């Protein structure tokens, strides 16, 4: 996503391949990102340690960094050289560069480390915990107090912790610590302790735990302390990983026996004015790795986010909970399934739903955890979110262990939309695209441009997240039958950053409704993949709702011809090894549904044609409502009800011919149809109820009868549709018949000859010119000749359309009406001049009501009857005008003409 926006003052972006200009500078730049997110996802240049960062704190515009490292170096590409920094650094919150504060945390034997940093409420004292014996040579014992103003150790603060301190929290007069220690100042203190903030004297506070403490936080009212860690008992009472104790005595206020899984721990706790939040890490199966929100009143659970992927840190800020983890499976909360790790997330403090903020790191060094700590540091009124850990990249670029994000100056543009266009009849064009990804904006604005115009013809606002990028669409109701249109789409975020335009998507509007897709849509398909996509990885949804797009995985073969229903529609090819298509929308399936697809194969290894599973890219561990092929070519339709329930065909269909299969389930049970004929029924009305994704070309088949040698499909699929109801036998038969009926055929002809006559040069021939021209005064007339085929047997001409392309010269368009008229006299490309030009007839065959400037293809429908009368012979047309504004076009000799002038003939059944 991290595209450079370029100059904010840029007024235009040239559309490659068209010579036209899209006015991107018309979008005002804003400072906002999608609320309630407070930070951009653009990492700022920040000095980086050469080890692991465990702790962050901020005071007076300086961010203090603690960890296990020996030096810091400039960000990649910046000037400067590495500096010593022994487990501690102080950096400017606004620049990310080191300040003059230099402290070294060392130990006589072993490896020193700083594991916790916190600042006193008055911002004057920094408290550090970890495993160290001295700070700048001053003896300490795993905890120290630093004067922020002078960057010196406070010698009066001398607590003696006998082992590592992993967490520190402070009030006005007390410092609370958690860690591995069993004694403090020689007195028993089991993993948690409190000392005075002034001199480190031991407090009577006792909250003894049986396993290490990892998190300490004081409630906003100062009355209680929140404890997190590995423990199972505190002060002899069962309470695993989490406890609330009295701030003065350490006595249990709230215990949590059985609340968190026994193989999970609490790594971090953070609080705001309304509640507190835990970061949890588990080991092994059945773990809890996510986040919990709890109320301060009664300390009960508000919500629980059960995403898998150990959470290391949580940070509530302005009603958003930011978290550091390696979340890889959030299917349990209705989000992304198991797969890629995502290390930085945000969600409201009121719920589990993720927000549009998802910068990312890698796992990095050490334990391969990624980010481990988060903090907000401010300077000059600008907050910055700092993230530390053991990562070595941020958003794919090299950056080790430390990064930061600003609350202003969002510079990252959305990804480029992947667009397509379809017209199922003369009523208009459906322009649709997979919504873009922007790592800090979930609400994006899309602008649709037609035929290279600099002015958008449509604007759509749509939401997307990295795991939820639904199809968006816009219908061009002004598109005319017989004309060809080209569309491009851009995405703009809240700050005005604009993506590059999508690749052009072209479509010719048919003169009449296409029978097969129109019937599928009319019969209520809620998912309809026609596989006419020209580019990866987006499989467009052609259903009326248009919100269930698919994603190509591992590059299946696109635009395989011929397709199942004939005409210009194409199919998709799967290699039987690793490619498939998965739905981009997580959903559940009701008690009634129908599955439909066309297939063609000669495989002897079987495979999954279409089905429903709980994963997207990997093989699902829950899967049913599917159609698969056995090794010998038979089809099986099955559901899971606690046992596998299937219908199988007796015949084989791996004969390398197109076949149609439909599977339905409803109150009448299960039915399987092949090629319009019922092949079996089963009185089963239920299936496995889970949320998941529709998939074609691959998914699990373990435990199913006649399991094929391959779960991957080797062959072609076409026209896959899913319906929320049961298709009747008559509807199934109708679909099969419509696809099997003779399809319309399209013939595209380039001009055999073209030239123009110029009244200003009456004796000049322009037959070899790259241009054509049209004007009324002084006169330019262009002449075109096409060699027309005869109509195919059993078909008639249904429509004819002429396409021309304006040149790239300034003012090539015209405000005048241009008419297409028949030519009545003889002419030739090499001999025609103004002086011997042929005559023209009437009435007009078609025309253009003005053509805008900018090189683009323009199309007009022609009188079908007139063209039909000339089939099988040569046919000449002229372009004329009565106005004074000249139109300049590319001739057939021009390299940039894109096959124009072109005549498109559509033949179909009478």
Coordinates of C-alpha atoms in Angstrom, one line a residue, residues 219-745:
X219 CA -6.2 1.4 38.6
X220 CA -7.0 5.1 37.8
X221 CA -8.4 5.6 41.3
X222 CA -5.1 4.3 42.8
X223 CA -7.0 1.8 45.1
X224 CA -6.1 -1.4 43.3
X225 CA -3.3 -3.0 41.4
X226 CA -3.8 -5.2 38.4
X227 CA -1.4 -8.2 38.2
X228 CA -0.6 -10.3 35.2
X229 CA 1.8 -13.2 34.6
X230 CA 2.3 -16.9 34.6
X231 CA 1.0 -17.6 38.1
X232 CA -1.8 -20.0 39.2
X233 CA -2.0 -18.7 42.8
X234 CA -1.7 -15.3 44.6
X235 CA -1.5 -15.2 48.3
X236 CA -2.5 -18.9 48.4
X237 CA -5.7 -18.4 46.4
X238 CA -6.4 -19.9 43.0
X239 CA -6.2 -17.1 40.3
X240 CA -4.5 -17.9 37.0
X241 CA -2.6 -15.3 35.0
X242 CA -4.7 -12.3 36.3
X243 CA -5.5 -10.9 39.7
X244 CA -6.7 -7.6 41.3
X245 CA -5.2 -6.7 44.6
X246 CA -5.5 -3.9 47.2
X247 CA -2.9 -1.2 46.5
X248 CA -1.9 -0.9 50.1
X249 CA -1.9 -4.4 51.4
X250 CA -1.7 -6.6 48.3
X251 CA -4.8 -8.6 49.5
X252 CA -6.9 -10.1 46.7
X253 CA -9.7 -7.9 45.5
X254 CA -10.7 -10.1 42.6
X255 CA -9.5 -13.6 41.6
X256 CA -9.8 -15.3 38.2
X257 CA -9.7 -19.0 38.7
X258 CA -10.6 -20.8 35.5
X259 CA -11.0 -17.4 33.7
X260 CA -7.9 -17.8 31.4
X261 CA -6.8 -21.1 29.9
X262 CA -4.2 -22.9 32.0
X263 CA -1.7 -22.9 29.1
X264 CA -2.0 -19.1 28.6
X265 CA -0.4 -16.2 30.4
X266 CA -0.9 -12.4 30.6
X267 CA 2.0 -10.5 29.1
X268 CA 0.7 -6.9 29.4
X269 CA -2.0 -4.9 31.1
X270 CA -3.1 -1.4 30.3
X271 CA -6.0 0.7 31.7
X272 CA -8.0 3.7 30.7
X273 CA -10.8 5.7 32.4
X274 CA -13.4 2.9 31.8
X275 CA -11.6 -0.4 32.1
X276 CA -8.4 -2.4 31.7
X277 CA -7.1 -4.7 28.9
X278 CA -5.0 -7.8 28.9
X279 CA -2.5 -9.1 26.3
X280 CA -2.4 -12.9 26.4
X281 CA 0.0 -15.5 25.1
X282 CA -0.6 -19.3 25.0
X283 CA 1.5 -22.4 24.3
X284 CA 0.1 -25.5 22.6
X285 CA -3.4 -26.4 21.6
X286 CA -6.6 -24.8 22.9
X287 CA -4.8 -21.6 24.0
X288 CA -6.1 -18.1 24.5
X289 CA -3.8 -15.7 22.6
X290 CA -6.0 -12.6 22.3
X291 CA -7.2 -9.7 24.3
X292 CA -9.7 -9.2 27.1
X293 CA -11.4 -6.0 28.1
X294 CA -12.6 -5.7 31.7
X295 CA -14.6 -3.1 33.5
X296 CA -13.2 -1.2 36.5
X297 CA -16.5 -1.5 38.3
X298 CA -16.5 -5.1 39.6
X299 CA -13.5 -6.1 37.3
X300 CA -15.7 -8.3 35.2
X301 CA -15.2 -9.1 31.5
X302 CA -16.5 -6.6 28.9
X303 CA -15.5 -8.6 25.9
X304 CA -13.0 -11.2 24.8
X305 CA -11.1 -11.3 21.5
X306 CA -10.1 -14.9 20.8
X307 CA -7.8 -14.3 17.9
X308 CA -4.9 -16.7 17.8
X309 CA -1.4 -15.3 17.6
X310 CA 0.2 -14.4 21.0
X311 CA -0.5 -10.8 22.1
X312 CA 2.5 -9.0 23.7
X313 CA 1.2 -5.5 24.3
X314 CA -2.0 -3.5 24.5
X315 CA -2.4 0.3 24.4
X316 CA -5.7 2.1 24.8
X317 CA -5.7 5.6 23.3
X318 CA -8.7 7.8 22.5
X319 CA -11.2 4.9 22.6
X320 CA -9.1 2.6 20.4
X321 CA -7.1 -0.4 21.6
X322 CA -3.9 -0.8 19.7
X323 CA -2.2 -4.2 20.1
X324 CA 1.1 -5.9 19.2
X325 CA 0.8 -9.6 18.4
X326 CA 1.3 -12.1 15.6
X327 CA -2.4 -12.7 15.0
X328 CA -2.9 -15.3 12.3
X329 CA -6.4 -16.6 13.0
X330 CA -9.3 -14.4 14.0
X331 CA -12.0 -16.7 12.5
X332 CA -13.4 -17.3 16.0
X333 CA -14.5 -13.6 16.1
X334 CA -15.8 -13.7 12.5
X335 CA -12.7 -12.2 10.9
X336 CA -9.7 -13.6 8.9
X337 CA -9.0 -17.4 8.9
X338 CA -5.7 -19.1 9.8
X339 CA -2.9 -17.9 7.6
X340 CA -0.5 -14.9 7.3
X341 CA 0.6 -13.3 10.6
X342 CA -0.5 -9.7 11.2
X343 CA 1.5 -7.9 13.9
X344 CA -0.2 -4.6 14.6
X345 CA -4.0 -4.2 14.9
X346 CA -6.5 -1.8 16.3
X347 CA -10.1 -2.2 17.6
X348 CA -12.6 -0.1 19.5
X349 CA -12.2 -0.4 23.3
X350 CA -15.9 -1.4 23.2
X351 CA -15.7 -4.5 20.9
X352 CA -13.6 -7.0 19.1
X353 CA -14.1 -5.8 15.6
X354 CA -10.9 -4.7 13.9
X355 CA -10.5 -1.1 12.6
X356 CA -8.7 0.1 9.5
X357 CA -5.2 0.4 10.9
X358 CA -2.8 -2.5 10.1
X359 CA 0.8 -1.6 9.5
X360 CA 2.9 -4.7 9.7
X361 CA 6.3 -5.9 10.8
X362 CA 8.0 -9.3 10.4
X363 CA 8.7 -11.8 13.2
X364 CA 12.3 -10.7 13.4
X365 CA 15.1 -12.0 15.6
X366 CA 15.1 -13.6 19.1
X367 CA 11.9 -15.6 19.6
X368 CA 10.5 -14.4 16.4
X369 CA 7.6 -12.6 18.1
X370 CA 7.7 -9.3 16.2
X371 CA 6.5 -6.2 18.2
X372 CA 6.6 -6.4 22.0
X373 CA 5.8 -3.0 23.4
X374 CA 3.8 0.2 22.5
X375 CA 3.7 3.8 23.9
X376 CA 2.5 7.2 22.8
X377 CA 5.0 10.1 22.9
X378 CA 4.1 13.7 22.1
X379 CA 6.0 16.7 21.1
X380 CA 4.8 20.2 20.0
X381 CA 1.3 18.9 20.4
X382 CA 1.7 16.0 17.9
X383 CA 1.2 12.5 19.3
X384 CA 3.4 9.7 17.9
X385 CA 2.8 6.0 18.4
X386 CA 6.0 4.2 19.2
X387 CA 6.4 0.4 18.7
X388 CA 9.4 -1.7 19.9
X389 CA 10.2 -5.4 19.7
X390 CA 12.4 -7.7 17.8
X391 CA 11.2 -7.1 14.2
X392 CA 13.6 -6.3 11.4
X393 CA 11.2 -4.8 8.8
X394 CA 8.2 -2.5 8.9
X395 CA 5.7 -2.5 6.0
X396 CA 8.3 -4.5 4.1
X397 CA 11.2 -2.0 4.5
X398 CA 14.3 -2.6 6.7
X399 CA 13.9 -1.2 10.2
X400 CA 15.0 -3.0 13.3
X401 CA 13.3 -3.2 16.7
X402 CA 11.9 0.3 16.8
X403 CA 9.4 2.4 14.7
X404 CA 6.9 5.1 15.1
X405 CA 3.7 6.5 13.5
X406 CA 2.4 10.0 13.4
X407 CA -1.0 11.3 14.1
X408 CA -0.7 13.6 11.1
X409 CA 0.6 13.7 7.5
X410 CA -0.8 10.5 6.1
X411 CA 1.2 9.9 2.9
X412 CA 0.3 6.4 1.9
X413 CA -2.0 6.0 -1.1
X414 CA -4.5 3.1 -1.4
X415 CA -3.6 0.1 -3.6
X416 CA -4.7 0.3 -7.2
X417 CA -8.3 -1.0 -7.7
X418 CA -8.6 -4.1 -9.9
X419 CA -11.6 -3.4 -12.1
X420 CA -13.8 -5.1 -14.7
X421 CA -16.9 -4.1 -16.6
X422 CA -19.8 -6.2 -17.8
X423 CA -23.0 -5.5 -19.7
X424 CA -25.7 -8.2 -19.7
X425 CA -28.1 -6.3 -21.8
X426 CA -28.7 -2.8 -23.3
X427 CA -29.8 -1.3 -20.0
X428 CA -26.3 -0.2 -18.9
X429 CA -22.8 -1.3 -17.8
X430 CA -21.8 -2.7 -14.4
X431 CA -18.4 -1.4 -13.5
X432 CA -17.1 -3.4 -10.5
X433 CA -13.8 -3.6 -8.7
X434 CA -12.2 -5.3 -5.7
X435 CA -11.9 -2.6 -3.0
X436 CA -8.5 -1.3 -2.4
X437 CA -6.3 -1.7 0.7
X438 CA -5.2 1.3 2.7
X439 CA -3.4 0.5 6.0
X440 CA -4.8 3.4 7.9
X441 CA -8.1 4.2 6.1
X442 CA -11.0 1.8 5.9
X443 CA -13.4 4.2 4.2
X444 CA -12.2 5.0 0.6
X445 CA -13.7 7.0 -2.2
X446 CA -13.6 5.6 -5.7
X447 CA -13.9 7.6 -8.9
X448 CA -14.9 6.1 -12.2
X449 CA -13.6 7.5 -15.4
X450 CA -15.0 6.7 -18.9
X451 CA -13.3 6.7 -22.2
X452 CA -10.2 8.6 -20.9
X453 CA -12.1 11.6 -19.7
X454 CA -10.5 13.7 -17.0
X455 CA -13.9 14.1 -15.2
X456 CA -15.3 11.2 -13.3
X457 CA -18.7 9.8 -14.4
X458 CA -19.3 8.2 -11.0
X459 CA -18.2 8.3 -7.4
X460 CA -18.6 5.5 -4.8
X461 CA -17.6 5.3 -1.1
X462 CA -16.9 1.8 0.2
X463 CA -15.3 0.3 3.3
X464 CA -12.5 -2.3 3.2
X465 CA -10.0 -3.9 5.6
X466 CA -7.0 -6.1 4.9
X467 CA -9.1 -9.2 5.5
X468 CA -12.3 -7.9 4.0
X469 CA -12.1 -6.3 0.6
X470 CA -15.6 -6.7 -0.9
X471 CA -16.6 -5.9 -4.4
X472 CA -17.9 -2.4 -5.0
X473 CA -19.7 -1.4 -8.2
X474 CA -21.3 1.4 -10.1
X475 CA -23.8 1.2 -13.0
X476 CA -23.4 3.4 -16.0
X477 CA -27.0 3.9 -17.0
X478 CA -26.1 6.3 -19.8
X479 CA -24.2 3.7 -21.8
X480 CA -25.8 3.1 -25.2
X481 CA -26.4 -0.3 -26.9
X482 CA -23.9 -1.1 -29.5
X483 CA -21.2 1.2 -28.2
X484 CA -17.9 0.2 -26.6
X485 CA -16.7 1.9 -23.4
X486 CA -13.5 1.8 -21.4
X487 CA -13.5 2.5 -17.7
X488 CA -10.8 3.1 -15.1
X489 CA -11.1 3.5 -11.3
X490 CA -9.1 5.3 -8.7
X491 CA -9.2 5.1 -4.9
X492 CA -8.7 8.1 -2.6
X493 CA -8.2 8.0 1.2
X494 CA -9.3 10.6 3.8
X495 CA -6.1 12.5 3.4
X496 CA -6.5 12.9 -0.3
X497 CA -3.9 10.4 -1.3
X498 CA -4.9 8.9 -4.7
X499 CA -4.0 5.5 -6.1
X500 CA -2.9 5.0 -9.7
X501 CA -5.8 4.3 -12.0
X502 CA -6.9 0.7 -12.6
X503 CA -6.0 -1.0 -15.8
X504 CA -8.6 -0.2 -18.5
X505 CA -11.8 -2.4 -18.4
X506 CA -13.6 -2.4 -21.8
X507 CA -17.1 -3.6 -22.7
X508 CA -19.4 -3.4 -25.6
X509 CA -23.1 -3.0 -24.7
X510 CA -25.2 -5.6 -26.4
X511 CA -28.3 -4.7 -28.4
X512 CA -30.4 -7.3 -26.5
X513 CA -30.1 -9.2 -23.2
X514 CA -27.7 -12.1 -23.0
X515 CA -29.9 -15.1 -22.3
X516 CA -27.8 -17.2 -20.0
X517 CA -26.4 -14.6 -17.5
X518 CA -29.6 -12.7 -17.5
X519 CA -31.5 -15.8 -16.4
X520 CA -29.0 -16.7 -13.7
X521 CA -29.3 -13.2 -12.3
X522 CA -33.1 -13.2 -12.5
X523 CA -33.3 -16.6 -10.7
X524 CA -31.6 -15.0 -7.7
X525 CA -27.9 -16.0 -7.8
X526 CA -26.2 -14.3 -4.8
X527 CA -22.7 -15.3 -6.0
X528 CA -22.0 -15.5 -9.7
X529 CA -18.4 -16.0 -11.0
X530 CA -18.3 -15.9 -14.8
X531 CA -14.5 -16.1 -14.9
X532 CA -14.2 -13.4 -17.6
X533 CA -11.5 -11.6 -15.6
X534 CA -8.5 -10.4 -17.5
X535 CA -6.1 -9.8 -14.6
X536 CA -5.2 -11.5 -11.3
X537 CA -6.2 -11.8 -8.5
X538 CA -9.9 -10.7 -8.7
X539 CA -12.8 -12.9 -9.7
X540 CA -15.7 -10.5 -10.3
X541 CA -19.2 -11.3 -8.9
X542 CA -21.8 -10.8 -11.6
X543 CA -24.8 -11.3 -9.4
X544 CA -27.3 -8.5 -9.1
X545 CA -26.1 -7.6 -5.6
X546 CA -22.5 -7.8 -6.7
X547 CA -20.9 -8.2 -3.3
X548 CA -19.4 -11.7 -3.3
X549 CA -16.2 -11.4 -5.3
X550 CA -13.6 -14.1 -5.4
X551 CA -9.8 -14.1 -5.2
X552 CA -7.6 -16.1 -7.5
X553 CA -5.0 -18.1 -5.5
X554 CA -1.7 -19.2 -7.0
X555 CA -2.6 -17.9 -10.4
X556 CA -5.2 -20.1 -12.2
X557 CA -5.3 -19.7 -16.0
X558 CA -7.6 -16.8 -17.0
X559 CA -9.8 -16.4 -20.1
X560 CA -9.8 -19.9 -21.2
X561 CA -11.7 -20.3 -24.5
X562 CA -14.2 -21.6 -25.4
X563 CA -16.3 -21.1 -22.4
X564 CA -19.3 -23.2 -21.5
X565 CA -22.0 -20.8 -22.8
X566 CA -20.3 -19.6 -26.0
X567 CA -19.9 -16.1 -27.2
X568 CA -17.2 -13.9 -25.8
X569 CA -17.5 -15.3 -22.2
X570 CA -14.5 -17.3 -21.1
X571 CA -13.7 -20.0 -18.5
X572 CA -11.0 -20.5 -15.8
X573 CA -8.4 -23.2 -15.8
X574 CA -6.9 -25.0 -12.8
X575 CA -3.7 -27.0 -12.9
X576 CA -4.6 -29.7 -10.4
X577 CA -1.6 -28.7 -8.3
X578 CA -2.1 -25.6 -6.2
X579 CA -4.5 -23.1 -7.8
X580 CA -8.1 -22.3 -6.7
X581 CA -10.5 -19.4 -6.2
X582 CA -11.9 -18.5 -2.8
X583 CA -14.7 -16.1 -1.7
X584 CA -13.7 -12.8 -0.3
X585 CA -16.7 -12.8 2.1
X586 CA -17.0 -14.8 5.3
X587 CA -20.6 -16.0 5.6
X588 CA -22.9 -18.8 6.8
X589 CA -25.2 -20.9 4.6
X590 CA -28.9 -21.2 5.3
X591 CA -31.0 -24.3 5.2
X592 CA -31.8 -23.9 1.5
X593 CA -29.3 -23.3 -1.2
X594 CA -28.3 -24.3 -4.7
X595 CA -24.8 -24.7 -6.2
X596 CA -24.3 -24.5 -10.0
X597 CA -21.2 -24.7 -12.2
X598 CA -20.0 -25.9 -15.6
X599 CA -16.9 -28.1 -15.9
X600 CA -14.7 -29.7 -18.4
X601 CA -11.9 -32.1 -17.8
X602 CA -10.1 -35.3 -18.8
X603 CA -8.5 -35.9 -15.4
X604 CA -8.2 -39.3 -13.8
X605 CA -7.2 -37.9 -10.4
X606 CA -10.6 -36.3 -9.5
X607 CA -10.7 -33.2 -7.4
X608 CA -13.0 -30.6 -5.8
X609 CA -15.1 -28.5 -8.2
X610 CA -16.9 -26.3 -5.8
X611 CA -17.7 -26.3 -2.1
X612 CA -17.9 -24.5 1.3
X613 CA -15.0 -24.5 3.7
X614 CA -13.7 -22.6 6.8
X615 CA -10.4 -21.5 5.2
X616 CA -9.5 -19.4 2.3
X617 CA -6.0 -20.2 1.0
X618 CA -5.1 -23.4 2.9
X619 CA -7.1 -26.7 3.0
X620 CA -10.1 -26.3 5.3
X621 CA -10.6 -28.5 8.4
X622 CA -14.4 -28.0 8.1
X623 CA -15.9 -28.6 4.7
X624 CA -19.2 -29.7 3.2
X625 CA -21.9 -28.6 0.7
X626 CA -19.6 -29.6 -2.0
X627 CA -19.3 -31.2 -5.4
X628 CA -16.3 -33.3 -6.3
X629 CA -15.1 -35.8 -8.9
X630 CA -13.8 -39.3 -8.2
X631 CA -10.8 -40.7 -10.0
X632 CA -13.0 -42.5 -12.5
X633 CA -14.9 -39.3 -13.4
X634 CA -18.1 -39.7 -11.4
X635 CA -19.6 -36.8 -9.6
X636 CA -20.4 -36.7 -5.8
X637 CA -22.5 -34.1 -4.0
X638 CA -22.2 -34.3 -0.2
X639 CA -23.1 -32.6 3.1
X640 CA -22.0 -33.4 6.6
X641 CA -24.5 -34.0 9.3
X642 CA -22.3 -35.8 11.8
X643 CA -21.7 -38.3 9.1
X644 CA -21.0 -37.8 5.4
X645 CA -24.2 -37.9 3.2
X646 CA -23.7 -38.1 -0.5
X647 CA -25.3 -38.6 -3.9
X648 CA -23.1 -40.0 -6.7
X649 CA -23.6 -40.4 -10.4
X650 CA -23.3 -43.7 -12.1
X651 CA -21.8 -42.2 -15.3
X652 CA -18.4 -40.6 -15.7
X653 CA -18.0 -37.0 -17.0
X654 CA -14.2 -36.7 -17.5
X655 CA -14.6 -36.9 -21.3
X656 CA -13.1 -33.4 -22.0
X657 CA -16.6 -31.9 -22.8
X658 CA -18.5 -29.2 -21.1
X659 CA -21.0 -30.5 -18.6
X660 CA -23.5 -28.7 -16.3
X661 CA -24.0 -29.7 -12.6
X662 CA -26.4 -28.3 -10.0
X663 CA -26.8 -29.5 -6.4
X664 CA -29.7 -28.3 -4.2
X665 CA -30.8 -28.8 -0.6
X666 CA -34.0 -27.7 1.1
X667 CA -37.1 -29.0 2.8
X668 CA -37.4 -31.6 0.1
X669 CA -33.9 -32.9 0.8
X670 CA -30.8 -33.1 -1.5
X671 CA -30.9 -33.3 -5.4
X672 CA -28.2 -33.6 -7.9
X673 CA -28.6 -32.7 -11.6
X674 CA -26.2 -33.2 -14.5
X675 CA -26.8 -31.7 -17.9
X676 CA -30.3 -30.7 -16.9
X677 CA -31.3 -34.3 -15.8
X678 CA -31.9 -35.3 -12.2
X679 CA -29.3 -37.9 -11.2
X680 CA -30.3 -38.6 -7.6
X681 CA -32.0 -37.5 -4.4
X682 CA -31.5 -38.0 -0.7
X683 CA -33.9 -37.2 2.1
X684 CA -31.4 -35.1 4.1
X685 CA -32.4 -31.5 5.0
X686 CA -29.5 -30.4 7.2
X687 CA -25.8 -29.8 6.8
X688 CA -22.9 -28.7 9.0
X689 CA -23.5 -25.2 10.3
X690 CA -20.3 -23.0 10.3
X691 CA -19.1 -19.8 8.8
X692 CA -16.7 -19.9 5.9
X693 CA -16.1 -19.3 2.3
X694 CA -17.3 -20.6 -1.1
X695 CA -14.3 -22.1 -3.0
X696 CA -13.7 -23.5 -6.4
X697 CA -10.9 -25.7 -7.6
X698 CA -9.7 -27.1 -4.3
X699 CA -10.5 -27.9 -0.7
X700 CA -10.3 -30.7 1.8
X701 CA -11.9 -34.1 1.2
X702 CA -10.5 -36.2 4.0
X703 CA -13.0 -38.7 5.3
X704 CA -15.3 -38.5 2.3
X705 CA -16.3 -41.6 0.2
X706 CA -14.4 -42.3 -3.0
X707 CA -11.9 -39.7 -2.1
X708 CA -10.0 -38.8 -5.2
X709 CA -6.2 -38.9 -5.6
X710 CA -6.2 -35.1 -5.7
X711 CA -8.2 -32.5 -3.9
X712 CA -7.1 -30.0 -6.5
X713 CA -9.2 -29.8 -9.7
X714 CA -7.4 -30.2 -13.0
X715 CA -9.6 -28.8 -15.7
X716 CA -11.8 -25.9 -16.5
X717 CA -14.8 -24.3 -14.7
X718 CA -17.3 -21.7 -15.9
X719 CA -20.4 -19.9 -14.7
X720 CA -20.2 -20.8 -11.0
X721 CA -23.3 -19.6 -9.1
X722 CA -24.7 -20.0 -5.6
X723 CA -28.3 -19.3 -4.8
X724 CA -30.0 -18.8 -1.4
X725 CA -33.0 -21.0 -2.5
X726 CA -33.7 -24.2 -4.3
X727 CA -33.6 -24.1 -8.1
X728 CA -36.5 -26.1 -9.5
X729 CA -36.0 -28.9 -12.1
X730 CA -37.5 -26.6 -14.7
X731 CA -35.1 -23.8 -13.8
X732 CA -32.1 -26.2 -14.0
X733 CA -33.3 -27.5 -17.4
X734 CA -33.7 -23.9 -18.6
X735 CA -30.2 -23.0 -17.6
X736 CA -28.8 -26.0 -19.4
X737 CA -30.8 -25.3 -22.5
X738 CA -29.9 -21.6 -22.6
X739 CA -26.2 -22.3 -22.4
X740 CA -26.5 -25.0 -25.1
X741 CA -28.4 -22.8 -27.5
X742 CA -26.5 -21.2 -30.4
X743 CA -24.7 -18.2 -28.9
X744 CA -24.4 -14.8 -30.5
X745 CA -21.1 -14.4 -32.5

